[in-house]
Amino acid sequence: MGSEKGENCIWLVGEDESRGSDPIVLFKFRCSSCSVITRFPRYNDPLKLLETRRGRCGEWANCFTLYCRAFGYESRLILDFTDHVWTECFSHVLGRWMHLDACDRVYDNPLLYEKGWGKNLTYIIGIAKDGVYDVTRRYTRKWHEVLSRRNITTEPIASAVLSDITKECRKALSSHEIRTLEIRDRQEAEELEREIHAQDDFSISLPGRQSGAREWRIARSELGSNETSLSSSACPVRICVDDHVRNIYNAFSVLVSEIVINGIAKAATIKILNTLKTLLLDLRSTSFRVRSLSLNAGPDHPLFSVHQIVLPLDSLLDALSLKRETETGGKMVICLADDPVKTSIALPVALDALDDTIHTVNCMNSFGRESLFPPLLKSNRISSGSVLASGEELPFGIATSAFDGIHVSKWEEPNGGKGCWIIYKTKDGQMHDLEAYELMSANDAPERDPMDWIVEGSSDGGTSWNILDKQTSQMFDKRFNRRTFKIESVGQMSNAFKFRFLAVRDSKATSRFQIGSIDLYAKSS
């Protein structure tokens, strides 16, 4: 019996038992905290494995390979010396061997272990009825690093041993069968040689290990660099309190749209928006607990009645947790409608949105509905989700600052200069078809701006990802510069979105990453 220590446990291994016709190896698990021992039998027989439904990668790969052979596929068991087992099947359609991992439900993604799980590979051997094969090169883009770790024997001796075993396996085959296999061997050798010279595609995102208990995967360091769990992040999952941001953006969208539809000129529009800004600034300067503002002009104030139309400002007031009332004598009062805290966090968002709107209208050569989105109309903003990031700066650079709608806040990743990520999961798993997203540069340090990034969507809460957009060599001209990016591949419903920022503007000058805001816009249903 031997023992193998893990996190808060000791595995007691190596007892052979036999239960009737069922050969097994019995593992025992003893918790180092409470000393309770749990028996974990490992059955070598596939039928017994299906009966018990308890096993590790070796048993499941054995079972899956049996299934493949039963259905007539040429299959071989793949043994990874860093402790994993999977299957390869030969595809006559593709003319090559395909990677199949039954444990993690992944196929034809041979870089899964090196790129997703973060394994430092050494030897990967294919075991078939007609021979054994060194297929390591199929599973790596770091062949020279792998070579430095292959120290069991020299490469020529390893190759000779595998060749001798293969010849022994083929002794009973006809000369025609041997020639056919040798042709296939040469074709595979040429394919594997090409693999070690192939360039890695950094746009491909592969997950960390999915099978096995989380604690076990943590102990093995197989969560992967893009793992979405808490264990691979330097910060906790945080909930976005930003429903008011969506409501404010929607209200501005309706307001400006109404102005344009009714033919109000550009100059008059800017005057209206500046008047609204003055009103909100005056409100912000009033007392927090009893916030209110009396409008001397009464209901005929130019904000509420322009060119014989009534502007739809009530939805904006509602988004700010405000309301308007009429005093004795006909004067209008803007006052609190709900919790004063809601108004306090919403007013800065509205003022920043107003500044963006005024700036955008000022810069427009033409002023019409067709020119408003992007970047002016911002309806259907996704809100109230949860956020997980690769890291954050406390207290002023937390991950949720990317979604709070305020200029002066930002998400800052101290170690994100050469790569970082942030994941947004929708509230209650709601599915959205992402139509566009908007990024805004932060308040300072242009060298920390994102330059290259990939946006991905997931329909299963973050287990698997599809690329929605990819941008390279992007530049933000100034601070608080908002840029809108349309999603070309609409129709992919997602309940989680991941931004993988690959590089900042000047990674030599800084190790940090920062972004002022991220806004996600769903397609109208």
Short mmCIF file of C-alpha atoms in Angstrom, two decimals:
data_model
loop_
_atom_site.label_atom_id
_atom_site.label_comp_id
_atom_site.label_asym_id
_atom_site.label_seq_id
_atom_site.Cartn_x
_atom_site.Cartn_y
_atom_site.Cartn_z
CA MET A 1 0.00 0.00 0.00
CA GLY A 2 1.19 3.51 -0.78
CA SER A 3 -0.10 6.94 0.13
CA GLU A 4 -0.49 10.07 -1.97
CA LYS A 5 -1.20 13.42 -0.34
CA GLY A 6 -3.68 15.86 -1.83
CA GLU A 7 -5.44 18.98 -0.62
CA ASN A 8 -6.93 18.13 2.83
CA CYS A 9 -6.71 14.42 2.08
CA ILE A 10 -4.57 11.32 1.82
CA TRP A 11 -5.19 8.75 -0.88
CA LEU A 12 -4.39 5.23 0.29
CA VAL A 13 -3.74 3.31 -2.92
CA GLY A 14 -2.64 -0.02 -4.30
CA GLU A 15 -4.89 -2.72 -2.84
CA ASP A 16 -5.91 -5.37 -5.37
CA GLU A 17 -9.21 -7.08 -4.82
CA SER A 18 -11.31 -9.52 -6.77
CA ARG A 19 -15.09 -9.66 -6.53
CA GLY A 20 -16.18 -12.74 -8.39
CA SER A 21 -15.23 -12.13 -12.01
CA ASP A 22 -14.74 -8.37 -11.50
CA PRO A 23 -11.04 -7.49 -11.17
CA ILE A 24 -10.61 -4.15 -9.40
CA VAL A 25 -8.05 -1.87 -7.83
CA LEU A 26 -9.35 -0.47 -4.57
CA PHE A 27 -8.48 3.12 -3.68
CA LYS A 28 -9.17 4.46 -0.21
CA PHE A 29 -9.59 8.13 0.58
CA ARG A 30 -8.93 9.37 4.11
CA CYS A 31 -9.86 12.95 4.99
CA SER A 32 -7.05 14.60 6.92
CA SER A 33 -9.59 16.73 8.80
CA CYS A 34 -12.07 14.14 10.06
CA SER A 35 -10.18 10.86 9.26
CA VAL A 36 -13.24 9.34 7.55
CA ILE A 37 -12.21 6.73 4.96
CA THR A 38 -14.11 6.38 1.67
CA ARG A 39 -13.60 3.33 -0.59
CA PHE A 40 -13.24 4.08 -4.29
CA PRO A 41 -13.05 0.90 -6.40
CA ARG A 42 -11.69 1.21 -9.94
CA TYR A 43 -13.08 -1.42 -12.28
CA ASN A 44 -11.14 -2.48 -15.35
CA ASP A 45 -14.15 -4.04 -17.05
CA PRO A 46 -16.19 -1.59 -19.20
CA LEU A 47 -19.50 -3.31 -18.43
CA LYS A 48 -18.88 -3.01 -14.69
CA LEU A 49 -17.95 0.64 -15.21
CA LEU A 50 -21.30 1.31 -16.91
CA GLU A 51 -23.05 -0.44 -14.03
CA THR A 52 -21.31 1.52 -11.26
CA ARG A 53 -20.86 4.81 -13.21
CA ARG A 54 -17.79 5.52 -11.10
CA GLY A 55 -14.40 5.80 -12.69
CA ARG A 56 -11.49 7.96 -13.75
CA CYS A 57 -10.18 8.92 -17.17
CA GLY A 58 -8.46 5.57 -17.78
CA GLU A 59 -11.63 3.55 -17.26
CA TRP A 60 -13.84 5.92 -19.24
CA ALA A 61 -11.39 6.13 -22.16
CA ASN A 62 -11.19 2.33 -22.16
CA CYS A 63 -14.98 2.13 -22.27
CA PHE A 64 -15.35 4.79 -24.99
CA THR A 65 -12.66 3.18 -27.15
CA LEU A 66 -14.54 -0.12 -26.85
CA TYR A 67 -17.69 1.62 -28.04
CA CYS A 68 -15.86 3.13 -31.03
CA ARG A 69 -14.46 -0.24 -32.04
CA ALA A 70 -17.87 -1.88 -31.59
CA PHE A 71 -19.29 0.59 -34.12
CA GLY A 72 -16.54 -0.24 -36.60
CA TYR A 73 -14.23 2.75 -36.12
CA GLU A 74 -10.47 2.23 -36.15
CA SER A 75 -9.58 3.44 -32.66
CA ARG A 76 -6.63 3.67 -30.35
CA LEU A 77 -6.15 4.51 -26.70
CA ILE A 78 -4.01 7.61 -26.07
CA LEU A 79 -1.83 7.60 -22.96
CA ASP A 80 -0.48 10.93 -21.72
CA PHE A 81 2.45 10.37 -19.37
CA THR A 82 1.42 13.47 -17.36
CA ASP A 83 -1.60 11.44 -16.26
CA HIS A 84 -4.56 11.42 -18.62
CA VAL A 85 -6.06 8.98 -21.12
CA TRP A 86 -8.34 9.59 -24.11
CA THR A 87 -9.20 8.15 -27.55
CA GLU A 88 -8.32 8.72 -31.19
CA CYS A 89 -10.41 7.48 -34.11
CA PHE A 90 -9.35 7.43 -37.75
CA SER A 91 -11.61 9.51 -40.00
CA HIS A 92 -11.65 8.28 -43.58
CA VAL A 93 -13.46 11.49 -44.57
CA LEU A 94 -10.68 13.71 -43.15
CA GLY A 95 -7.93 11.21 -43.87
CA ARG A 96 -6.44 11.56 -40.38
CA TRP A 97 -6.74 10.60 -36.74
CA MET A 98 -9.18 12.61 -34.63
CA HIS A 99 -8.81 13.49 -30.94
CA LEU A 100 -11.80 12.42 -28.77
CA ASP A 101 -12.01 12.99 -25.01
CA ALA A 102 -15.07 11.32 -23.51
CA CYS A 103 -14.43 12.68 -20.01
CA ASP A 104 -14.60 16.36 -21.00
CA ARG A 105 -16.87 15.90 -24.04
CA VAL A 106 -14.34 17.51 -26.40
CA TYR A 107 -13.45 16.32 -29.90
CA ASP A 108 -10.88 17.31 -32.52
CA ASN A 109 -9.23 19.87 -30.23
CA PRO A 110 -5.82 18.33 -29.55
CA LEU A 111 -4.42 21.54 -27.99
CA LEU A 112 -6.97 21.23 -25.16
CA TYR A 113 -4.43 19.90 -22.64
CA GLU A 114 -1.53 22.26 -23.31
CA LYS A 115 -3.52 25.40 -24.07
CA GLY A 116 -6.67 24.83 -22.03
CA TRP A 117 -5.60 22.77 -19.04
CA GLY A 118 -2.10 24.22 -18.88
CA LYS A 119 -0.31 20.85 -18.94
CA ASN A 120 3.44 20.56 -19.39
CA LEU A 121 3.36 17.61 -21.77
CA THR A 122 6.11 15.01 -22.19
CA TYR A 123 5.17 11.74 -23.91
CA ILE A 124 1.80 10.99 -25.52
CA ILE A 125 1.57 7.46 -26.90
CA GLY A 126 -1.16 5.96 -29.08
CA ILE A 127 -1.86 2.28 -28.35
CA ALA A 128 -3.65 0.30 -31.07
CA LYS A 129 -4.04 -3.35 -31.98
CA ASP A 130 -1.58 -2.87 -34.88
CA GLY A 131 1.13 -0.91 -33.05
CA VAL A 132 2.13 1.92 -30.73
CA TYR A 133 2.79 5.47 -31.89
CA ASP A 134 4.37 8.62 -30.48
CA VAL A 135 1.71 11.27 -31.24
CA THR A 136 2.97 13.99 -28.88
CA ARG A 137 3.52 16.50 -31.66
CA ARG A 138 -0.20 16.55 -32.45
CA TYR A 139 -0.92 17.92 -28.98
CA THR A 140 1.62 20.73 -28.67
CA ARG A 141 2.66 24.05 -30.15
CA LYS A 142 5.68 24.13 -27.84
CA TRP A 143 7.64 21.18 -29.17
CA HIS A 144 11.05 22.46 -28.09
CA GLU A 145 9.79 22.91 -24.53
CA VAL A 146 8.29 19.42 -24.59
CA LEU A 147 11.58 17.96 -25.86
CA SER A 148 13.43 19.44 -22.88
CA ARG A 149 11.14 17.47 -20.54
CA ARG A 150 11.40 14.12 -22.36
CA ASN A 151 14.19 12.62 -20.30
CA ILE A 152 13.22 8.98 -19.78
CA THR A 153 15.56 8.01 -22.61
CA THR A 154 17.00 9.45 -25.82
CA GLU A 155 14.71 10.14 -28.76
CA PRO A 156 16.34 7.54 -31.06
CA ILE A 157 15.98 4.81 -28.41
CA ALA A 158 12.34 5.73 -27.74
CA SER A 159 11.59 5.61 -31.46
CA ALA A 160 13.34 2.25 -31.85
CA VAL A 161 11.44 0.69 -28.93
CA LEU A 162 8.06 1.80 -30.32
CA SER A 163 9.03 0.53 -33.77
CA ASP A 164 9.96 -2.89 -32.37
CA ILE A 165 6.64 -3.17 -30.51
CA THR A 166 4.75 -2.17 -33.64
CA LYS A 167 6.53 -4.81 -35.74
CA GLU A 168 5.65 -7.42 -33.13
CA CYS A 169 1.97 -6.39 -33.25
CA ARG A 170 1.92 -6.76 -37.05
CA LYS A 171 3.58 -10.19 -37.29
CA ALA A 172 0.31 -11.97 -38.06
CA LEU A 173 -0.82 -9.45 -40.71
CA SER A 174 -0.59 -9.99 -44.46
CA SER A 175 1.99 -8.12 -46.52
CA HIS A 176 -0.82 -6.07 -48.12
CA GLU A 177 -2.17 -5.01 -44.69
CA ILE A 178 1.34 -4.08 -43.54
CA ARG A 179 1.97 -1.97 -46.67
CA THR A 180 -1.36 -0.16 -46.15
CA LEU A 181 -0.46 0.60 -42.53
CA GLU A 182 3.04 1.77 -43.47
CA ILE A 183 1.59 4.24 -45.99
CA ARG A 184 -0.70 5.58 -43.30
CA ASP A 185 2.23 5.78 -40.86
CA ARG A 186 4.23 7.90 -43.31
CA GLN A 187 1.27 10.21 -43.91
CA GLU A 188 0.78 10.65 -40.17
CA ALA A 189 4.49 11.30 -39.64
CA GLU A 190 4.36 14.06 -42.29
CA GLU A 191 1.23 15.51 -40.63
CA LEU A 192 2.89 15.53 -37.19
CA GLU A 193 5.99 17.18 -38.62
CA ARG A 194 3.80 19.98 -39.99
CA GLU A 195 2.10 20.34 -36.62
CA ILE A 196 5.31 21.30 -34.79
CA HIS A 197 5.89 24.14 -37.27
CA ALA A 198 2.31 25.42 -37.19
CA GLN A 199 1.62 28.80 -35.57
CA ASP A 200 -0.61 28.94 -32.53
CA ASP A 201 -3.96 30.68 -33.09
CA PHE A 202 -4.36 32.92 -30.04
CA SER A 203 -7.98 33.67 -30.97
CA ILE A 204 -8.96 30.12 -30.01
CA SER A 205 -10.16 29.83 -26.42
CA LEU A 206 -10.02 26.38 -24.83
CA PRO A 207 -11.42 25.59 -21.37
CA GLY A 208 -9.63 24.21 -18.35
CA ARG A 209 -10.45 20.71 -17.20
CA GLN A 210 -14.18 20.19 -16.65
CA SER A 211 -14.26 16.64 -15.25
CA GLY A 212 -13.47 15.84 -11.64
CA ALA A 213 -14.08 17.69 -8.39
CA ARG A 214 -12.98 21.31 -8.31
CA GLU A 215 -10.61 20.76 -5.38
CA TRP A 216 -8.96 17.91 -7.29
CA ARG A 217 -8.54 20.06 -10.41
CA ILE A 218 -7.09 22.88 -8.34
CA ALA A 219 -4.57 20.48 -6.76
CA ARG A 220 -3.53 19.36 -10.26
CA SER A 221 -3.37 22.96 -11.60
CA GLU A 222 -5.63 22.00 -14.51
CA LEU A 223 -8.19 24.76 -14.30
CA GLY A 224 -6.55 26.56 -17.21
CA SER A 225 -5.69 30.22 -17.75
CA ASN A 226 -9.19 31.08 -19.00
CA GLU A 227 -11.07 29.13 -16.33
CA THR A 228 -14.20 30.99 -15.24
CA SER A 229 -14.27 29.72 -11.68
CA LEU A 230 -13.35 31.64 -8.56
CA SER A 231 -10.21 29.60 -8.10
CA SER A 232 -8.47 31.08 -11.15
CA SER A 233 -9.44 34.68 -10.39
CA ALA A 234 -7.83 37.17 -8.08
CA CYS A 235 -11.24 38.67 -7.24
CA PRO A 236 -14.68 37.33 -6.29
CA VAL A 237 -17.84 37.22 -8.38
CA ARG A 238 -19.49 40.63 -8.12
CA ILE A 239 -23.08 41.64 -8.90
CA CYS A 240 -23.64 44.70 -11.11
CA VAL A 241 -26.04 47.23 -9.61
CA ASP A 242 -26.68 49.01 -12.91
CA ASP A 243 -30.33 48.63 -13.82
CA HIS A 244 -30.56 52.43 -13.55
CA VAL A 245 -27.85 52.76 -16.24
CA ARG A 246 -29.98 50.78 -18.70
CA ASN A 247 -33.07 52.83 -17.82
CA ILE A 248 -31.19 56.13 -18.20
CA TYR A 249 -29.79 55.10 -21.60
CA ASN A 250 -33.23 53.97 -22.75
CA ALA A 251 -34.77 57.27 -21.59
CA PHE A 252 -32.17 59.32 -23.48
CA SER A 253 -32.77 57.15 -26.53
CA VAL A 254 -36.49 57.93 -26.51
CA LEU A 255 -35.89 61.61 -25.73
CA VAL A 256 -33.43 62.28 -28.56
CA SER A 257 -35.45 60.15 -30.98
CA GLU A 258 -38.54 62.26 -30.20
CA ILE A 259 -36.58 65.46 -30.79
CA VAL A 260 -35.37 64.25 -34.19
CA ILE A 261 -38.75 62.87 -35.29
CA ASN A 262 -40.35 66.24 -34.59
CA GLY A 263 -37.76 68.11 -36.63
CA ILE A 264 -36.15 70.14 -33.86
CA ALA A 265 -32.94 71.67 -35.20
CA LYS A 266 -29.48 70.70 -34.03
CA ALA A 267 -28.84 74.01 -32.25
CA ALA A 268 -32.18 73.84 -30.43
CA THR A 269 -31.46 70.24 -29.44
CA ILE A 270 -28.14 71.20 -27.87
CA LYS A 271 -29.90 74.03 -25.99
CA ILE A 272 -32.48 71.58 -24.62
CA LEU A 273 -29.78 69.14 -23.53
CA ASN A 274 -27.75 71.89 -21.83
CA THR A 275 -30.89 73.08 -20.00
CA LEU A 276 -31.48 69.52 -18.80
CA LYS A 277 -27.88 69.31 -17.67
CA THR A 278 -28.24 72.50 -15.64
CA LEU A 279 -31.35 71.08 -13.98
CA LEU A 280 -29.57 67.85 -13.02
CA LEU A 281 -26.54 69.76 -11.71
CA ASP A 282 -28.83 71.89 -9.56
CA LEU A 283 -30.53 68.74 -8.26
CA ARG A 284 -27.19 67.16 -7.44
CA SER A 285 -26.25 70.17 -5.32
CA THR A 286 -29.37 69.85 -3.13
CA SER A 287 -29.61 67.89 0.10
CA PHE A 288 -29.11 64.14 -0.23
CA ARG A 289 -32.08 63.08 1.94
CA VAL A 290 -34.63 65.67 0.82
CA ARG A 291 -33.46 66.32 -2.72
CA SER A 292 -35.87 68.62 -4.60
CA LEU A 293 -35.86 71.52 -7.06
CA SER A 294 -38.58 74.06 -7.83
CA LEU A 295 -38.89 75.25 -11.43
CA ASN A 296 -39.93 78.88 -11.50
CA ALA A 297 -41.24 78.65 -15.06
CA GLY A 298 -43.85 76.08 -14.07
CA PRO A 299 -45.25 73.46 -16.48
CA ASP A 300 -44.34 75.66 -19.47
CA HIS A 301 -40.63 75.24 -18.75
CA PRO A 302 -38.83 74.77 -22.12
CA LEU A 303 -37.65 71.33 -21.04
CA PHE A 304 -41.17 69.95 -20.91
CA SER A 305 -42.80 71.75 -23.79
CA VAL A 306 -40.85 72.56 -26.96
CA HIS A 307 -42.41 73.56 -30.31
CA GLN A 308 -45.84 72.43 -29.10
CA ILE A 309 -44.64 68.89 -28.26
CA VAL A 310 -44.27 67.42 -24.81
CA LEU A 311 -40.85 65.86 -24.33
CA PRO A 312 -40.89 62.37 -22.73
CA LEU A 313 -38.84 63.27 -19.65
CA ASP A 314 -40.87 61.30 -17.13
CA SER A 315 -39.07 58.08 -18.03
CA LEU A 316 -35.73 59.78 -17.35
CA LEU A 317 -36.97 61.10 -14.01
CA ASP A 318 -38.20 57.63 -13.15
CA ALA A 319 -34.76 56.17 -13.98
CA LEU A 320 -33.29 58.70 -11.54
CA SER A 321 -35.85 57.76 -8.85
CA LEU A 322 -37.33 61.26 -9.21
CA LYS A 323 -40.81 62.58 -9.94
CA ARG A 324 -42.41 65.88 -10.77
CA GLU A 325 -45.25 67.43 -8.80
CA THR A 326 -47.28 70.59 -9.18
CA GLU A 327 -47.29 73.06 -6.29
CA THR A 328 -50.00 75.48 -5.38
CA GLY A 329 -49.83 78.25 -7.93
CA GLY A 330 -48.86 75.95 -10.77
CA LYS A 331 -45.14 75.72 -10.11
CA MET A 332 -43.40 72.43 -10.86
CA VAL A 333 -41.20 70.61 -8.34
CA ILE A 334 -38.74 67.81 -9.11
CA CYS A 335 -38.32 65.68 -5.96
CA LEU A 336 -37.40 62.23 -4.70
CA ALA A 337 -39.69 59.35 -5.63
CA ASP A 338 -37.85 56.54 -3.88
CA ASP A 339 -34.71 55.72 -1.89
CA PRO A 340 -32.37 58.75 -1.98
CA VAL A 341 -29.39 56.42 -2.47
CA LYS A 342 -30.79 55.37 -5.86
CA THR A 343 -30.90 59.01 -6.98
CA SER A 344 -27.38 59.65 -5.72
CA ILE A 345 -25.84 56.81 -7.75
CA ALA A 346 -27.97 57.56 -10.82
CA LEU A 347 -27.34 61.32 -11.18
CA PRO A 348 -23.63 60.98 -12.11
CA VAL A 349 -24.59 58.42 -14.77
CA ALA A 350 -27.18 60.75 -16.29
CA LEU A 351 -24.77 63.71 -16.29
CA ASP A 352 -22.05 61.67 -18.00
CA ALA A 353 -24.57 60.37 -20.54
CA LEU A 354 -25.69 63.95 -21.20
CA ASP A 355 -22.11 65.09 -21.79
CA ASP A 356 -21.62 62.20 -24.25
CA THR A 357 -24.88 63.06 -26.01
CA ILE A 358 -24.10 66.78 -26.27
CA HIS A 359 -20.61 66.03 -27.59
CA THR A 360 -21.93 63.55 -30.15
CA VAL A 361 -24.63 65.93 -31.45
CA ASN A 362 -22.08 68.76 -31.65
CA CYS A 363 -19.76 66.62 -33.77
CA MET A 364 -22.44 65.41 -36.20
CA ASN A 365 -22.23 66.80 -39.72
CA SER A 366 -25.78 65.65 -40.37
CA PHE A 367 -28.49 65.36 -37.75
CA GLY A 368 -31.09 62.71 -38.40
CA ARG A 369 -32.45 59.46 -37.05
CA GLU A 370 -30.24 57.38 -39.35
CA SER A 371 -27.11 58.91 -37.81
CA LEU A 372 -28.00 58.26 -34.18
CA PHE A 373 -27.03 54.59 -33.72
CA PRO A 374 -24.21 54.10 -33.29
CA PRO A 375 -23.18 56.00 -31.25
CA LEU A 376 -26.07 58.01 -29.76
CA LEU A 377 -29.12 55.81 -29.27
CA LYS A 378 -28.32 53.17 -26.66
CA SER A 379 -31.44 51.08 -26.13
CA ASN A 380 -31.53 47.47 -24.93
CA ARG A 381 -28.46 47.67 -22.72
CA ILE A 382 -27.91 44.41 -20.82
CA SER A 383 -27.79 44.98 -17.07
CA SER A 384 -27.87 43.48 -13.55
CA GLY A 385 -25.60 40.54 -14.35
CA SER A 386 -22.63 39.17 -12.43
CA VAL A 387 -18.98 39.84 -13.19
CA LEU A 388 -15.83 37.81 -12.72
CA ALA A 389 -12.41 39.11 -13.77
CA SER A 390 -8.85 37.83 -13.85
CA GLY A 391 -7.94 40.53 -11.32
CA GLU A 392 -8.84 43.98 -10.04
CA GLU A 393 -7.37 46.96 -8.20
CA LEU A 394 -8.94 47.70 -4.82
CA PRO A 395 -10.68 49.89 -3.88
CA PHE A 396 -10.97 52.11 -6.98
CA GLY A 397 -10.56 49.66 -9.84
CA ILE A 398 -12.99 46.83 -9.07
CA ALA A 399 -14.45 44.81 -11.92
CA THR A 400 -18.02 46.16 -11.65
CA SER A 401 -16.72 49.68 -12.33
CA ALA A 402 -16.63 48.68 -16.00
CA PHE A 403 -20.44 48.52 -15.96
CA ASP A 404 -21.49 51.36 -13.62
CA GLY A 405 -21.94 54.01 -16.36
CA ILE A 406 -19.74 56.61 -14.61
CA HIS A 407 -16.79 58.32 -16.31
CA VAL A 408 -14.50 58.70 -13.32
CA SER A 409 -14.57 55.00 -12.36
CA LYS A 410 -12.76 52.22 -14.18
CA TRP A 411 -11.83 48.55 -14.03
CA GLU A 412 -8.08 48.18 -13.55
CA GLU A 413 -6.17 44.90 -13.79
CA PRO A 414 -2.72 45.26 -12.17
CA ASN A 415 -1.22 42.38 -14.18
CA GLY A 416 -3.28 42.73 -17.36
CA GLY A 417 -0.78 44.48 -19.62
CA LYS A 418 -0.06 41.30 -21.57
CA GLY A 419 -3.45 39.71 -21.20
CA CYS A 420 -6.49 39.64 -18.91
CA TRP A 421 -10.17 38.75 -19.05
CA ILE A 422 -13.57 39.73 -17.70
CA ILE A 423 -16.74 37.66 -17.86
CA TYR A 424 -20.30 39.00 -17.67
CA LYS A 425 -23.06 36.49 -16.87
CA THR A 426 -26.62 37.64 -17.44
CA LYS A 427 -29.19 37.87 -14.67
CA ASP A 428 -31.08 34.57 -14.15
CA GLY A 429 -29.36 33.11 -17.22
CA GLN A 430 -31.39 35.25 -19.63
CA MET A 431 -30.45 34.65 -23.28
CA HIS A 432 -29.47 37.63 -25.44
CA ASP A 433 -28.39 38.12 -29.04
CA LEU A 434 -25.54 40.64 -28.76
CA GLU A 435 -25.89 43.31 -31.44
CA ALA A 436 -23.16 45.73 -30.36
CA TYR A 437 -20.85 46.65 -27.52
CA GLU A 438 -19.19 49.88 -26.51
CA LEU A 439 -15.85 50.48 -24.83
CA MET A 440 -14.74 53.74 -23.26
CA SER A 441 -11.16 54.67 -22.48
CA ALA A 442 -10.37 55.48 -18.86
CA ASN A 443 -9.40 58.81 -17.30
CA ASP A 444 -5.59 58.60 -17.62
CA ALA A 445 -2.58 56.52 -18.72
CA PRO A 446 -3.27 55.89 -22.45
CA GLU A 447 -0.60 53.16 -22.46
CA ARG A 448 -3.05 50.98 -20.45
CA ASP A 449 -5.82 51.20 -23.08
CA PRO A 450 -6.89 47.93 -24.72
CA MET A 451 -5.49 47.42 -28.22
CA ASP A 452 -6.24 43.79 -29.15
CA TRP A 453 -9.19 41.82 -27.83
CA ILE A 454 -11.64 39.00 -28.50
CA VAL A 455 -15.31 38.93 -27.49
CA GLU A 456 -16.91 35.54 -26.91
CA GLY A 457 -20.41 34.39 -26.08
CA SER A 458 -21.61 31.28 -24.26
CA SER A 459 -25.05 29.68 -24.33
CA ASP A 460 -24.33 27.41 -21.36
CA GLY A 461 -23.22 29.90 -18.71
CA GLY A 462 -19.53 29.82 -19.56
CA THR A 463 -18.67 26.14 -20.12
CA SER A 464 -18.07 26.57 -23.87
CA TRP A 465 -17.45 29.74 -25.87
CA ASN A 466 -17.99 31.02 -29.43
CA ILE A 467 -16.11 33.98 -30.85
CA LEU A 468 -18.44 36.92 -31.58
CA ASP A 469 -15.91 39.61 -32.47
CA LYS A 470 -12.16 40.15 -32.76
CA GLN A 471 -10.34 43.47 -32.87
CA THR A 472 -6.65 44.26 -33.37
CA SER A 473 -4.54 47.44 -33.31
CA GLN A 474 -7.37 49.60 -31.97
CA MET A 475 -6.56 53.06 -30.59
CA PHE A 476 -8.53 55.41 -28.35
CA ASP A 477 -7.85 59.00 -29.42
CA LYS A 478 -8.49 60.63 -26.05
CA ARG A 479 -9.72 60.05 -22.52
CA PHE A 480 -13.39 59.05 -22.08
CA ASN A 481 -13.42 58.17 -25.77
CA ARG A 482 -16.40 55.89 -26.49
CA ARG A 483 -16.16 53.48 -29.40
CA THR A 484 -18.98 51.25 -30.62
CA PHE A 485 -18.39 47.88 -32.29
CA LYS A 486 -21.13 46.05 -34.16
CA ILE A 487 -21.40 42.27 -33.94
CA GLU A 488 -21.48 40.73 -37.41
CA SER A 489 -22.44 37.21 -36.33
CA VAL A 490 -25.87 38.05 -34.88
CA GLY A 491 -28.19 35.18 -34.05
CA GLN A 492 -25.95 33.53 -31.43
CA MET A 493 -28.00 33.57 -28.25
CA SER A 494 -25.81 33.83 -25.16
CA ASN A 495 -26.17 34.12 -21.40
CA ALA A 496 -22.51 34.90 -20.73
CA PHE A 497 -19.98 37.14 -22.48
CA LYS A 498 -16.22 37.12 -22.15
CA PHE A 499 -13.78 39.87 -23.13
CA ARG A 500 -10.24 38.54 -23.55
CA PHE A 501 -7.96 41.56 -23.73
CA LEU A 502 -4.76 40.31 -25.37
CA ALA A 503 -2.59 43.42 -25.34
CA VAL A 504 -2.58 47.01 -24.19
CA ARG A 505 -1.39 50.01 -26.18
CA ASP A 506 2.15 49.89 -24.78
CA SER A 507 2.93 46.74 -22.79
CA LYS A 508 6.58 47.75 -22.51
CA ALA A 509 5.66 50.87 -20.57
CA THR A 510 3.14 49.26 -18.19
CA SER A 511 2.09 45.94 -16.71
CA ARG A 512 -1.44 47.28 -16.08
CA PHE A 513 -4.71 47.23 -18.03
CA GLN A 514 -7.65 49.59 -17.60
CA ILE A 515 -10.99 50.30 -19.23
CA GLY A 516 -13.45 53.07 -18.36
CA SER A 517 -16.63 51.23 -19.29
CA ILE A 518 -18.07 48.26 -21.14
CA ASP A 519 -21.67 48.41 -22.38
CA LEU A 520 -23.41 45.42 -23.97
CA TYR A 521 -26.43 45.98 -26.24
CA ALA A 522 -28.84 43.20 -27.15
CA LYS A 523 -30.77 42.95 -30.38
CA SER A 524 -34.43 43.89 -30.03
CA SER A 525 -36.63 40.83 -29.75
#
